[in-house]
């Protein structure tokens, strides 16, 4: 492996609804398996501790935990240290006495790195969660700069664009997809932003919802480096050089950042 | 055909370099063929009167013509009336004594509709053309609201997003593609903006550049309704109901316009 290379991976799993203890055991096992393959960056699906298809806001609140003080993040901080991994994982995040966010926590061997609260809520998530009120941001992790979105954020090209402008080299997308669009959209996000993407989706059915798997990893030209099927669990892994995402020259005279016509984009900020 | 349905089409052609008279004959023939198939909206490739791979700025200037007073637009206004068509066509547009734009003209049976000057110039186009200084805009044409971009504009999701926010139902993209990305990106543009797209590309080789064909028409869910090969000429046609593009509800509670987090997108307008 080249000195700048790293191994990135997605976990495609089937969480058990409302069984956080069992799901944390599953989560730990994927950490172990990833470590055996020398993975540096491991992305889990959205809400993979609680499950997804809640019956009420009370139920979400009871299944939610704080970040970084809750049991999942605390335990992952230890695992990240033990296995020398960076982990991105979707967690229902409780704040105070009545707020719950659809969040992702990021931890690495040095401890808690940060969290992202989903800003575009899907379907009934609008009943269950508060939307995040901070723009997507990036974290510099030594070998790479990563950005995190959650699931339905895929549908808003603005979100990935903001991450790219902030220097994101690897977009991590914990997801619980039920629609068939995100895989293709992530290829487009790679092409138009020249970055790697890791889409970690779940499988299984919770009452009326069936989750669609097909987790994938793309390179900076939209090539699929690894992908999973629609109904299997397991890791997908790819070895990449994240520095490729720093090259924003599409031709010798076309830089995808400086070619943007910011002077003509003001309509994007009008309601 | 339902009362709201319309037939939309792309011309995949091989212009002859620097032979505008011959290319106008070709262009006329495609109008005739489209009319025989009852096409309502016909999109030609970028720069299909002049050819693309110029040797100098002088050469571009000499091949350029004014819009709407030049010979191509004038002749198309007659053809649009004769055949009851709306036409979108890529033309090198001369303005005054030294400005040339990579433009598209839009004409319909009532006459000249408008023009769009490409805002994101590709590779050597930066030597040959001025970039347009107006944001992309839409035109309401009775049966549908159309928006026009040109070729490399595909790489900037902002451009299509602006058109969608202005009400665009059908995105017309005259192109001279040499890279393999735009076809997939157009599918993503359809999905994320819920609009139809018509990508009209050319084929053939001009010195060092080979154009890649594969013109395509997509629906509002990113489904390919019609496509051409990489080295054949001809029309591709699809029948659509443009009103489908007015439905921006991805789920009963997700409207892709009102779900945008304009309050968090300000980074998009920073250099």
Coordinates of N, CA, C and O in Angstrom, one line a residue, chain B residues 65-240:
Chain B
X65 N -22.3 34.2 -36.4 CA -23.4 35.0 -37.0 C -24.2 35.6 -35.9 O -24.2 35.1 -34.8
X66 N -25.0 36.6 -36.2 CA -25.7 37.2 -35.1 C -27.0 36.4 -34.9 O -27.5 35.7 -35.8
X67 N -27.6 36.6 -33.7 CA -28.8 36.0 -33.3 C -29.8 37.1 -32.8 O -29.4 37.8 -31.9
X68 N -30.9 37.3 -33.4 CA -31.6 36.5 -34.4 C -31.5 36.9 -35.9 O -32.1 36.3 -36.7
X69 N -30.6 37.8 -36.2 CA -30.6 38.4 -37.5 C -29.7 37.6 -38.5 O -29.8 37.8 -39.7
X70 N -28.9 36.6 -38.0 CA -28.1 35.8 -38.9 C -28.8 34.8 -39.7 O -30.0 34.6 -39.5
X71 N -28.2 34.2 -40.7 CA -28.8 33.3 -41.6 C -29.5 32.1 -41.0 O -30.5 31.6 -41.4
X72 N -28.8 31.5 -40.0 CA -29.4 30.3 -39.4 C -30.7 30.6 -38.7 O -31.7 29.9 -38.9
X73 N -30.6 31.5 -37.8 CA -31.9 31.8 -37.0 C -33.0 32.3 -37.9 O -34.1 31.9 -37.8
X74 N -32.6 33.1 -38.9 CA -33.7 33.6 -39.9 C -34.3 32.4 -40.6 O -35.5 32.4 -40.7
X75 N -33.5 31.5 -41.0 CA -34.1 30.4 -41.8 C -34.9 29.5 -40.9 O -35.9 28.9 -41.2
X76 N -34.4 29.3 -39.6 CA -35.1 28.4 -38.7 C -36.5 29.0 -38.3 O -37.4 28.3 -38.0
X77 N -36.5 30.4 -38.2 CA -37.8 31.0 -37.9 C -38.9 30.6 -39.0 O -40.0 30.3 -38.7
X78 N -38.4 30.6 -40.2 CA -39.3 30.1 -41.3 C -39.7 28.6 -41.2 O -40.8 28.2 -41.3
X79 N -38.7 27.8 -40.9 CA -38.9 26.4 -40.8 C -39.8 26.1 -39.6 O -40.7 25.2 -39.6
X80 N -39.6 26.8 -38.5 CA -40.4 26.6 -37.3 C -41.9 26.9 -37.6 O -42.8 26.2 -37.1
X81 N -42.1 27.9 -38.4 CA -43.5 28.3 -38.8 C -44.0 27.2 -39.7 O -45.2 26.7 -39.5
X82 N -43.2 26.9 -40.7 CA -43.7 25.9 -41.7 C -44.1 24.6 -41.1 O -45.1 23.9 -41.4
X83 N -43.2 24.1 -40.1 CA -43.4 22.8 -39.6 C -44.0 22.8 -38.2 O -44.1 21.7 -37.5
X84 N -44.4 23.9 -37.7 CA -45.0 24.0 -36.3 C -44.2 23.4 -35.2 O -44.7 22.5 -34.5
X85 N -42.9 23.8 -35.2 CA -41.9 23.2 -34.3 C -41.4 24.3 -33.4 O -41.2 25.5 -33.8
X86 N -40.9 23.9 -32.2 CA -40.0 24.8 -31.5 C -38.6 24.2 -31.7 O -38.4 22.9 -31.6
X87 N -37.6 25.0 -32.0 CA -36.3 24.5 -32.2 C -35.3 25.2 -31.3 O -35.4 26.4 -31.0
X88 N -34.4 24.4 -30.7 CA -33.3 24.9 -29.9 C -32.0 24.4 -30.6 O -31.8 23.3 -30.9
X89 N -31.1 25.4 -30.9 CA -29.9 25.0 -31.7 C -28.7 25.8 -31.3 O -28.8 27.0 -31.0
X90 N -27.6 25.1 -31.3 CA -26.3 25.7 -30.9 C -25.7 26.5 -32.1 O -25.4 25.9 -33.1
X91 N -25.3 27.8 -31.8 CA -24.8 28.6 -32.9 C -23.7 29.5 -32.3 O -23.8 30.0 -31.2
X92 N -22.6 29.6 -33.0 CA -21.5 30.6 -32.6 C -22.1 32.0 -32.9 O -22.4 32.3 -34.1
X93 N -22.3 32.8 -31.9 CA -23.0 34.1 -32.0 C -22.0 35.2 -32.0 O -21.3 35.5 -31.0
X94 N -22.1 36.0 -33.0 CA -21.2 37.2 -33.1 C -22.0 38.4 -32.6 O -23.2 38.6 -32.9
X95 N -21.3 39.2 -31.8 CA -21.9 40.5 -31.4 C -20.9 41.6 -31.6 O -19.8 41.5 -31.0
X96 N -21.2 42.6 -32.4 CA -20.3 43.7 -32.6 C -19.1 43.3 -33.4 O -19.1 42.3 -34.2
X97 N -18.0 43.9 -33.1 CA -16.8 43.7 -33.9 C -15.8 42.7 -33.4 O -14.9 42.3 -34.1
X98 N -16.0 42.2 -32.1 CA -15.0 41.2 -31.7 C -15.5 40.3 -30.6 O -14.7 39.5 -30.1
X99 N -16.8 40.3 -30.4 CA -17.3 39.3 -29.4 C -18.0 38.1 -30.0 O -18.8 38.3 -30.9
X100 N -17.6 36.9 -29.5 CA -18.3 35.7 -30.0 C -18.8 34.9 -28.8 O -18.0 34.7 -27.8
X101 N -20.0 34.5 -28.7 CA -20.5 33.6 -27.7 C -20.9 32.3 -28.2 O -21.2 32.1 -29.4
X102 N -20.8 31.3 -27.3 CA -21.2 29.9 -27.6 C -22.7 29.9 -27.2 O -23.0 29.6 -26.0
X103 N -23.6 30.1 -28.1 CA -25.0 30.4 -27.8 C -25.9 29.3 -28.3 O -25.6 28.4 -29.1
X104 N -27.1 29.3 -27.7 CA -28.2 28.5 -28.3 C -29.4 29.5 -28.6 O -29.7 30.4 -27.8
X105 N -29.9 29.3 -29.8 CA -31.1 30.1 -30.2 C -32.3 29.3 -30.0 O -32.3 28.1 -30.2
X106 N -33.4 29.9 -29.6 CA -34.7 29.2 -29.5 C -35.7 30.0 -30.4 O -35.9 31.2 -30.3
X107 N -36.3 29.2 -31.3 CA -37.4 29.8 -32.2 C -38.6 28.9 -32.1 O -38.5 27.7 -31.9
X108 N -39.7 29.5 -32.4 CA -41.0 28.7 -32.5 C -41.9 29.2 -33.6 O -41.5 30.2 -34.2
X109 N -43.0 28.7 -33.8 CA -43.9 29.1 -34.9 C -44.2 30.6 -34.8 O -44.5 31.2 -35.8
X110 N -44.1 31.2 -33.6 CA -44.4 32.6 -33.6 C -43.2 33.5 -33.8 O -43.3 34.7 -33.8
X111 N -42.0 32.9 -34.0 CA -40.8 33.6 -34.3 C -39.7 33.4 -33.4 O -39.6 32.3 -32.7
X112 N -38.8 34.4 -33.2 CA -37.7 34.3 -32.3 C -38.1 34.3 -30.9 O -38.9 35.2 -30.5
X113 N -37.7 33.3 -30.1 CA -38.1 33.3 -28.7 C -37.0 33.9 -27.8 O -37.3 34.6 -26.9
X114 N -35.7 33.5 -28.0 CA -34.7 34.0 -27.1 C -33.4 33.3 -27.4 O -33.3 32.4 -28.3
X115 N -32.4 33.6 -26.6 CA -31.1 32.9 -26.8 C -30.4 32.8 -25.4 O -30.8 33.5 -24.4
X116 N -29.6 31.8 -25.3 CA -28.8 31.6 -24.1 C -27.3 31.5 -24.5 O -26.9 30.8 -25.4
X117 N -26.5 32.3 -23.7 CA -25.1 32.3 -24.0 C -24.4 31.5 -22.9 O -24.5 31.8 -21.7
X118 N -23.7 30.4 -23.3 CA -23.0 29.5 -22.4 C -22.2 30.2 -21.3 O -21.4 31.0 -21.7
X119 N -22.4 29.8 -20.1 CA -21.7 30.5 -19.0 C -20.5 29.7 -18.5 O -19.6 30.3 -17.8
X120 N -20.4 28.4 -18.8 CA -19.2 27.6 -18.3 C -18.5 27.1 -19.6 O -19.0 26.2 -20.2
X121 N -17.4 27.8 -19.9 CA -16.7 27.4 -21.2 C -15.7 26.3 -20.9 O -15.1 26.2 -19.9
X122 N -15.6 25.4 -21.9 CA -14.8 24.2 -21.8 C -13.5 24.3 -22.6 O -13.5 24.8 -23.8
X123 N -12.4 24.0 -21.9 CA -11.1 23.9 -22.6 C -10.8 25.1 -23.5 O -10.9 26.2 -23.0
X124 N -10.5 24.9 -24.8 CA -10.1 26.0 -25.6 C -11.2 27.0 -26.0 O -11.0 28.1 -26.5
X125 N -12.5 26.6 -25.6 CA -13.5 27.6 -25.8 C -13.2 28.9 -25.1 O -13.7 30.0 -25.4
X126 N -12.4 28.8 -24.0 CA -12.0 30.0 -23.3 C -11.2 31.0 -24.2 O -11.1 32.2 -23.9
X127 N -10.5 30.4 -25.2 CA -9.8 31.3 -26.1 C -10.7 31.9 -27.2 O -10.5 33.0 -27.7
X128 N -11.7 31.1 -27.5 CA -12.5 31.4 -28.7 C -13.7 32.3 -28.3 O -14.2 33.1 -29.2
X129 N -14.3 32.1 -27.1 CA -15.6 32.7 -26.8 C -15.5 33.6 -25.6 O -14.6 33.4 -24.7
X130 N -16.4 34.6 -25.5 CA -16.7 35.2 -24.3 C -17.7 34.3 -23.5 O -18.6 33.7 -24.2
X131 N -17.6 34.3 -22.2 CA -18.6 33.6 -21.4 C -19.8 34.4 -21.3 O -19.7 35.7 -21.2
X132 N -21.0 33.8 -21.3 CA -22.2 34.5 -21.1 C -22.3 35.1 -19.7 O -21.6 34.6 -18.8
X133 N -23.0 36.3 -19.6 CA -23.0 36.9 -18.3 C -24.4 37.0 -17.7 O -24.7 37.9 -16.8
X134 N -25.3 36.2 -18.2 CA -26.6 36.1 -17.7 C -26.9 34.7 -17.1 O -26.5 33.8 -17.8
X135 N -27.6 34.6 -16.0 CA -27.9 33.3 -15.5 C -28.8 32.6 -16.5 O -29.5 33.2 -17.3
X136 N -28.9 31.2 -16.4 CA -29.8 30.5 -17.3 C -31.2 30.9 -17.0 O -31.6 31.3 -15.9
X137 N -32.1 30.9 -18.0 CA -33.4 31.3 -17.8 C -34.4 30.4 -18.6 O -33.9 29.5 -19.3
X138 N -35.7 30.5 -18.3 CA -36.7 29.6 -18.9 C -37.6 30.4 -19.9 O -37.7 31.7 -19.8
X139 N -38.2 29.7 -20.8 CA -39.2 30.2 -21.7 C -40.5 29.4 -21.6 O -40.4 28.2 -21.7
X140 N -41.6 30.0 -21.5 CA -42.9 29.3 -21.5 C -43.4 29.3 -22.9 O -43.5 30.3 -23.6
X141 N -43.6 28.1 -23.4 CA -44.0 27.8 -24.8 C -45.3 27.2 -24.9 O -45.5 26.2 -25.7
X142 N -46.3 27.6 -24.2 CA -47.6 27.0 -24.3 C -47.6 25.6 -23.6 O -48.0 25.5 -22.5
X143 N -47.2 24.6 -24.3 CA -47.3 23.3 -23.8 C -46.3 23.0 -22.7 O -46.5 22.1 -21.9
X144 N -45.2 23.7 -22.6 CA -44.2 23.4 -21.6 C -43.3 24.6 -21.4 O -43.2 25.5 -22.2
X145 N -42.7 24.6 -20.2 CA -41.7 25.6 -19.9 C -40.3 25.0 -20.1 O -40.0 23.9 -19.5
X146 N -39.5 25.6 -21.0 CA -38.2 25.0 -21.3 C -37.1 25.8 -20.8 O -37.2 27.1 -20.6
X147 N -35.9 25.2 -20.5 CA -34.7 25.9 -20.1 C -33.6 25.3 -21.0 O -33.7 24.2 -21.5
X148 N -32.6 26.2 -21.2 CA -31.5 25.8 -22.1 C -30.2 26.0 -21.5 O -29.9 27.0 -20.9
X149 N -29.3 25.0 -21.5 CA -27.9 25.1 -21.2 C -27.1 24.6 -22.4 O -27.7 24.1 -23.3
X150 N -25.8 24.8 -22.3 CA -25.0 24.3 -23.4 C -23.9 23.4 -22.9 O -23.1 23.8 -22.0
X151 N -23.8 22.2 -23.3 CA -22.7 21.2 -23.1 C -22.1 21.3 -21.7 O -22.8 20.8 -20.8
X152 N -20.9 21.8 -21.5 CA -20.2 21.7 -20.3 C -21.0 22.3 -19.1 O -20.6 22.0 -17.9
X153 N -22.0 23.1 -19.3 CA -22.9 23.5 -18.2 C -23.4 22.3 -17.4 O -23.8 22.4 -16.3
X154 N -23.4 21.1 -18.1 CA -23.9 19.9 -17.4 C -23.1 19.6 -16.1 O -23.6 19.0 -15.1
X155 N -21.8 20.1 -16.0 CA -21.0 19.7 -14.9 C -21.2 20.6 -13.7 O -20.7 20.3 -12.6
X156 N -22.1 21.5 -13.8 CA -22.4 22.5 -12.7 C -23.8 22.3 -12.3 O -24.7 22.9 -12.9
X157 N -24.1 21.5 -11.2 CA -25.5 21.3 -10.9 C -26.2 22.5 -10.6 O -27.4 22.6 -10.7
X158 N -25.5 23.6 -10.2 CA -26.1 24.9 -10.0 C -27.0 25.4 -11.2 O -28.0 26.0 -11.0
X159 N -26.5 25.1 -12.4 CA -27.1 25.7 -13.6 C -28.5 25.0 -13.7 O -29.5 25.8 -14.0
X160 N -28.6 23.7 -13.7 CA -29.9 23.1 -13.8 C -30.8 23.4 -12.6 O -32.0 23.6 -12.8
X161 N -30.2 23.5 -11.4 CA -31.0 23.9 -10.3 C -31.7 25.2 -10.4 O -32.8 25.4 -10.1
X162 N -30.9 26.2 -11.0 CA -31.5 27.5 -11.2 C -32.7 27.4 -12.2 O -33.8 28.0 -11.9
X163 N -32.5 26.6 -13.2 CA -33.6 26.5 -14.2 C -34.8 25.8 -13.5 O -36.0 26.2 -13.7
X164 N -34.6 24.8 -12.7 CA -35.7 24.1 -12.0 C -36.5 25.1 -11.1 O -37.7 25.2 -11.1
X165 N -35.7 25.9 -10.4 CA -36.3 26.9 -9.5 C -37.1 27.9 -10.3 O -38.1 28.5 -9.7
X166 N -36.7 28.2 -11.5 CA -37.5 29.1 -12.3 C -38.7 28.4 -13.0 O -39.4 29.1 -13.8
X167 N -38.8 27.1 -12.8 CA -40.0 26.5 -13.3 C -39.8 25.6 -14.6 O -40.7 25.1 -15.2
X168 N -38.5 25.4 -14.9 CA -38.2 24.6 -16.1 C -38.8 23.2 -16.0 O -38.6 22.5 -15.0
X169 N -39.5 22.8 -17.1 CA -40.0 21.4 -17.1 C -39.2 20.5 -18.1 O -39.1 19.3 -17.9
X170 N -38.6 21.1 -19.1 CA -37.7 20.4 -20.0 C -36.4 21.1 -20.2 O -36.4 22.2 -20.6
X171 N -35.3 20.4 -19.8 CA -34.0 21.0 -19.9 C -33.5 20.6 -21.3 O -33.4 19.4 -21.6
X172 N -33.1 21.5 -22.1 CA -32.5 21.3 -23.5 C -31.0 21.5 -23.4 O -30.6 22.6 -23.0
X173 N -30.3 20.5 -23.8 CA -28.8 20.6 -23.7 C -28.1 20.3 -25.1 O -27.7 19.2 -25.3
X174 N -28.0 21.3 -25.9 CA -27.2 21.1 -27.1 C -25.7 20.9 -26.7 O -25.2 21.6 -25.7
X175 N -25.0 19.9 -27.2 CA -23.7 19.5 -26.8 C -22.8 19.1 -27.9 O -23.3 18.7 -29.0
X176 N -21.5 19.2 -27.6 CA -20.4 18.6 -28.4 C -19.5 17.9 -27.5 O -18.4 18.3 -27.2
X177 N -20.0 16.8 -26.9 CA -19.3 16.1 -25.8 C -18.1 15.4 -26.3 O -18.1 14.6 -27.3
X178 N -17.0 15.5 -25.5 CA -15.8 14.6 -25.8 C -15.5 13.8 -24.5 O -14.8 12.8 -24.6
X179 N -16.1 14.1 -23.4 CA -16.0 13.3 -22.2 C -17.2 12.4 -22.0 O -18.2 12.6 -22.5
X180 N -17.0 11.4 -21.2 CA -18.0 10.3 -21.0 C -19.0 10.6 -19.9 O -19.7 9.6 -19.5
X181 N -19.1 11.8 -19.3 CA -19.8 11.9 -18.1 C -21.2 12.5 -18.2 O -22.1 12.3 -17.3
X182 N -21.5 13.3 -19.2 CA -22.7 14.1 -19.2 C -24.0 13.2 -19.3 O -25.0 13.6 -18.7
X183 N -24.0 12.1 -19.9 CA -25.2 11.2 -20.0 C -25.6 10.8 -18.6 O -26.8 10.9 -18.3
X184 N -24.7 10.4 -17.8 CA -25.1 10.0 -16.4 C -25.5 11.2 -15.6 O -26.5 11.2 -14.9
X185 N -24.8 12.3 -15.8 CA -25.1 13.5 -15.0 C -26.5 14.0 -15.4 O -27.2 14.4 -14.5
X186 N -26.9 13.9 -16.6 CA -28.3 14.3 -17.0 C -29.3 13.4 -16.3 O -30.4 13.9 -16.0
X187 N -29.0 12.2 -16.1 CA -30.0 11.3 -15.4 C -30.1 11.8 -14.0 O -31.2 12.0 -13.4
X188 N -29.0 12.2 -13.4 CA -29.0 12.7 -12.0 C -29.8 14.1 -12.0 O -30.6 14.3 -11.1
X189 N -29.5 14.9 -13.0 CA -30.3 16.2 -13.0 C -31.8 16.0 -13.1 O -32.5 16.7 -12.4
X190 N -32.2 15.0 -13.8 CA -33.6 14.6 -13.9 C -34.1 14.2 -12.5 O -35.2 14.7 -12.1
X191 N -33.4 13.3 -11.9 CA -33.9 12.8 -10.6 C -33.9 13.9 -9.6 O -34.9 14.1 -8.8
X192 N -32.8 14.7 -9.4 CA -32.8 15.7 -8.3 C -33.6 16.9 -8.6 O -33.9 17.6 -7.6
X193 N -34.0 17.1 -9.9 CA -34.8 18.3 -10.2 C -36.2 17.9 -10.7 O -37.0 18.8 -11.0
X194 N -36.5 16.7 -10.9 CA -37.8 16.2 -11.4 C -38.1 17.0 -12.7 O -39.2 17.6 -12.8
X195 N -37.3 16.9 -13.7 CA -37.6 17.5 -14.9 C -37.1 16.6 -16.1 O -36.4 15.6 -15.8
X196 N -37.6 16.8 -17.3 CA -37.2 16.1 -18.4 C -35.9 16.7 -19.0 O -35.7 17.9 -18.8
X197 N -35.1 15.8 -19.6 CA -33.9 16.4 -20.2 C -33.8 15.9 -21.6 O -34.1 14.7 -21.9
X198 N -33.3 16.8 -22.5 CA -33.0 16.4 -23.9 C -31.5 16.7 -24.1 O -31.1 17.9 -24.1
X199 N -30.7 15.7 -24.3 CA -29.3 15.9 -24.6 C -29.0 15.6 -26.1 O -29.2 14.5 -26.5
X200 N -28.7 16.7 -26.8 CA -28.4 16.5 -28.3 C -27.0 16.6 -28.5 O -26.4 17.7 -28.4
X201 N -26.3 15.5 -28.8 CA -24.9 15.5 -29.0 C -24.5 15.2 -30.5 O -25.4 14.7 -31.2
X202 N -23.3 15.6 -30.9 CA -22.9 15.3 -32.2 C -22.0 14.1 -32.3 O -21.6 13.6 -31.2
X203 N -21.6 13.6 -33.5 CA -20.6 12.6 -33.6 C -19.6 13.1 -34.6 O -19.6 14.3 -35.0
X204 N -18.6 12.3 -34.9 CA -17.5 12.6 -35.8 C -16.3 13.1 -35.1 O -16.2 13.3 -33.9
X205 N -15.2 13.3 -35.9 CA -13.9 13.7 -35.4 C -13.5 15.0 -36.2 O -13.7 15.1 -37.4
X206 N -13.0 16.0 -35.4 CA -12.4 17.2 -36.0 C -11.0 17.3 -35.4 O -10.8 17.6 -34.3
X207 N -10.0 16.9 -36.3 CA -8.6 16.9 -35.9 C -8.5 16.0 -34.6 O -8.8 14.8 -34.6
X208 N -8.1 16.6 -33.5 CA -7.8 15.9 -32.3 C -9.0 15.4 -31.5 O -8.9 14.7 -30.5
X209 N -10.2 15.9 -31.8 CA -11.4 15.7 -30.9 C -12.3 14.8 -31.6 O -12.7 15.0 -32.7
X210 N -12.7 13.8 -30.8 CA -13.8 12.9 -31.3 C -15.0 13.1 -30.4 O -14.9 13.0 -29.2
X211 N -16.2 13.3 -31.0 CA -17.4 13.6 -30.3 C -18.2 12.3 -30.1 O -18.1 11.4 -31.0
X212 N -18.9 12.2 -29.0 CA -19.2 10.9 -28.5 C -20.7 10.4 -28.6 O -21.1 9.4 -28.1
X213 N -21.5 11.2 -29.3 CA -22.8 10.8 -29.6 C -23.6 10.5 -28.3 O -23.6 11.2 -27.3
X214 N -24.4 9.3 -28.4 CA -25.2 8.9 -27.2 C -26.1 10.0 -26.7 O -26.3 10.1 -25.5
X215 N -26.7 10.7 -27.6 CA -27.8 11.6 -27.3 C -28.9 10.8 -26.5 O -29.1 9.6 -26.7
X216 N -29.6 11.5 -25.6 CA -30.6 10.8 -24.8 C -31.7 11.8 -24.4 O -31.5 13.0 -24.3
X217 N -32.8 11.2 -24.1 CA -34.0 11.9 -23.5 C -34.3 11.2 -22.2 O -34.5 9.9 -22.2
X218 N -34.5 11.9 -21.1 CA -34.8 11.3 -19.8 C -36.2 11.9 -19.3 O -36.5 13.0 -19.6
X219 N -36.8 11.1 -18.5 CA -38.1 11.6 -17.9 C -37.7 12.1 -16.5 O -36.6 12.2 -16.1
X220 N -38.8 12.5 -15.8 CA -38.6 13.2 -14.5 C -38.1 12.3 -13.4 O -37.8 12.8 -12.3
X221 N -38.0 11.0 -13.6 CA -37.5 10.1 -12.6 C -36.1 9.5 -13.1 O -35.6 8.6 -12.5
X222 N -35.6 10.1 -14.2 CA -34.2 9.7 -14.6 C -34.3 8.5 -15.6 O -33.2 8.0 -15.9
X223 N -35.5 8.1 -15.9 CA -35.6 6.9 -16.9 C -35.2 7.4 -18.3 O -35.7 8.5 -18.7
X224 N -34.4 6.6 -19.0 CA -34.1 7.0 -20.4 C -35.2 6.6 -21.3 O -35.6 5.4 -21.4
X225 N -35.8 7.6 -21.9 CA -37.0 7.4 -22.8 C -36.5 7.1 -24.3 O -37.2 6.4 -25.0
X226 N -35.4 7.6 -24.6 CA -34.8 7.4 -26.0 C -33.3 7.7 -25.9 O -32.9 8.5 -25.2
X227 N -32.6 6.9 -26.7 CA -31.1 7.2 -26.8 C -30.6 6.8 -28.1 O -31.1 5.9 -28.8
X228 N -29.5 7.4 -28.5 CA -28.8 7.0 -29.7 C -27.5 6.4 -29.4 O -27.0 6.3 -28.3
X229 N -26.8 5.8 -30.4 CA -25.5 5.2 -30.3 C -24.4 6.2 -30.3 O -24.6 7.4 -30.4
X230 N -23.2 5.7 -30.3 CA -22.0 6.6 -30.2 C -21.6 7.1 -31.6 O -20.8 8.0 -31.7
X231 N -22.0 6.4 -32.7 CA -21.5 6.8 -34.0 C -22.6 6.8 -35.1 O -22.2 6.7 -36.3
X232 N -23.8 7.0 -34.7 CA -24.8 7.1 -35.7 C -25.5 8.4 -35.7 O -25.6 9.1 -34.7
X233 N -26.0 8.9 -36.9 CA -26.8 10.1 -36.9 C -28.3 9.8 -36.9 O -28.7 8.6 -37.2
X234 N -29.1 10.8 -36.7 CA -30.5 10.6 -36.7 C -31.3 11.3 -35.6 O -30.6 11.9 -34.7
X235 N -32.6 11.1 -35.6 CA -33.4 11.7 -34.6 C -33.7 10.7 -33.5 O -33.9 9.5 -33.8
X236 N -33.8 11.1 -32.3 CA -34.4 10.3 -31.2 C -35.6 11.1 -30.7 O -35.6 12.3 -30.6
X237 N -36.7 10.4 -30.5 CA -38.0 11.0 -30.2 C -38.7 10.4 -29.0 O -38.6 9.1 -28.8
X238 N -39.3 11.1 -28.2 CA -40.1 10.6 -27.1 C -41.4 11.4 -26.9 O -41.4 12.6 -27.1
X239 N -42.4 10.7 -26.5 CA -43.7 11.4 -26.2 C -43.8 11.6 -24.7 O -43.6 10.6 -24.0
X240 N -44.0 12.8 -24.3 CA -44.1 13.0 -22.8 C -45.3 13.9 -22.5 O -45.9 14.5 -23.4

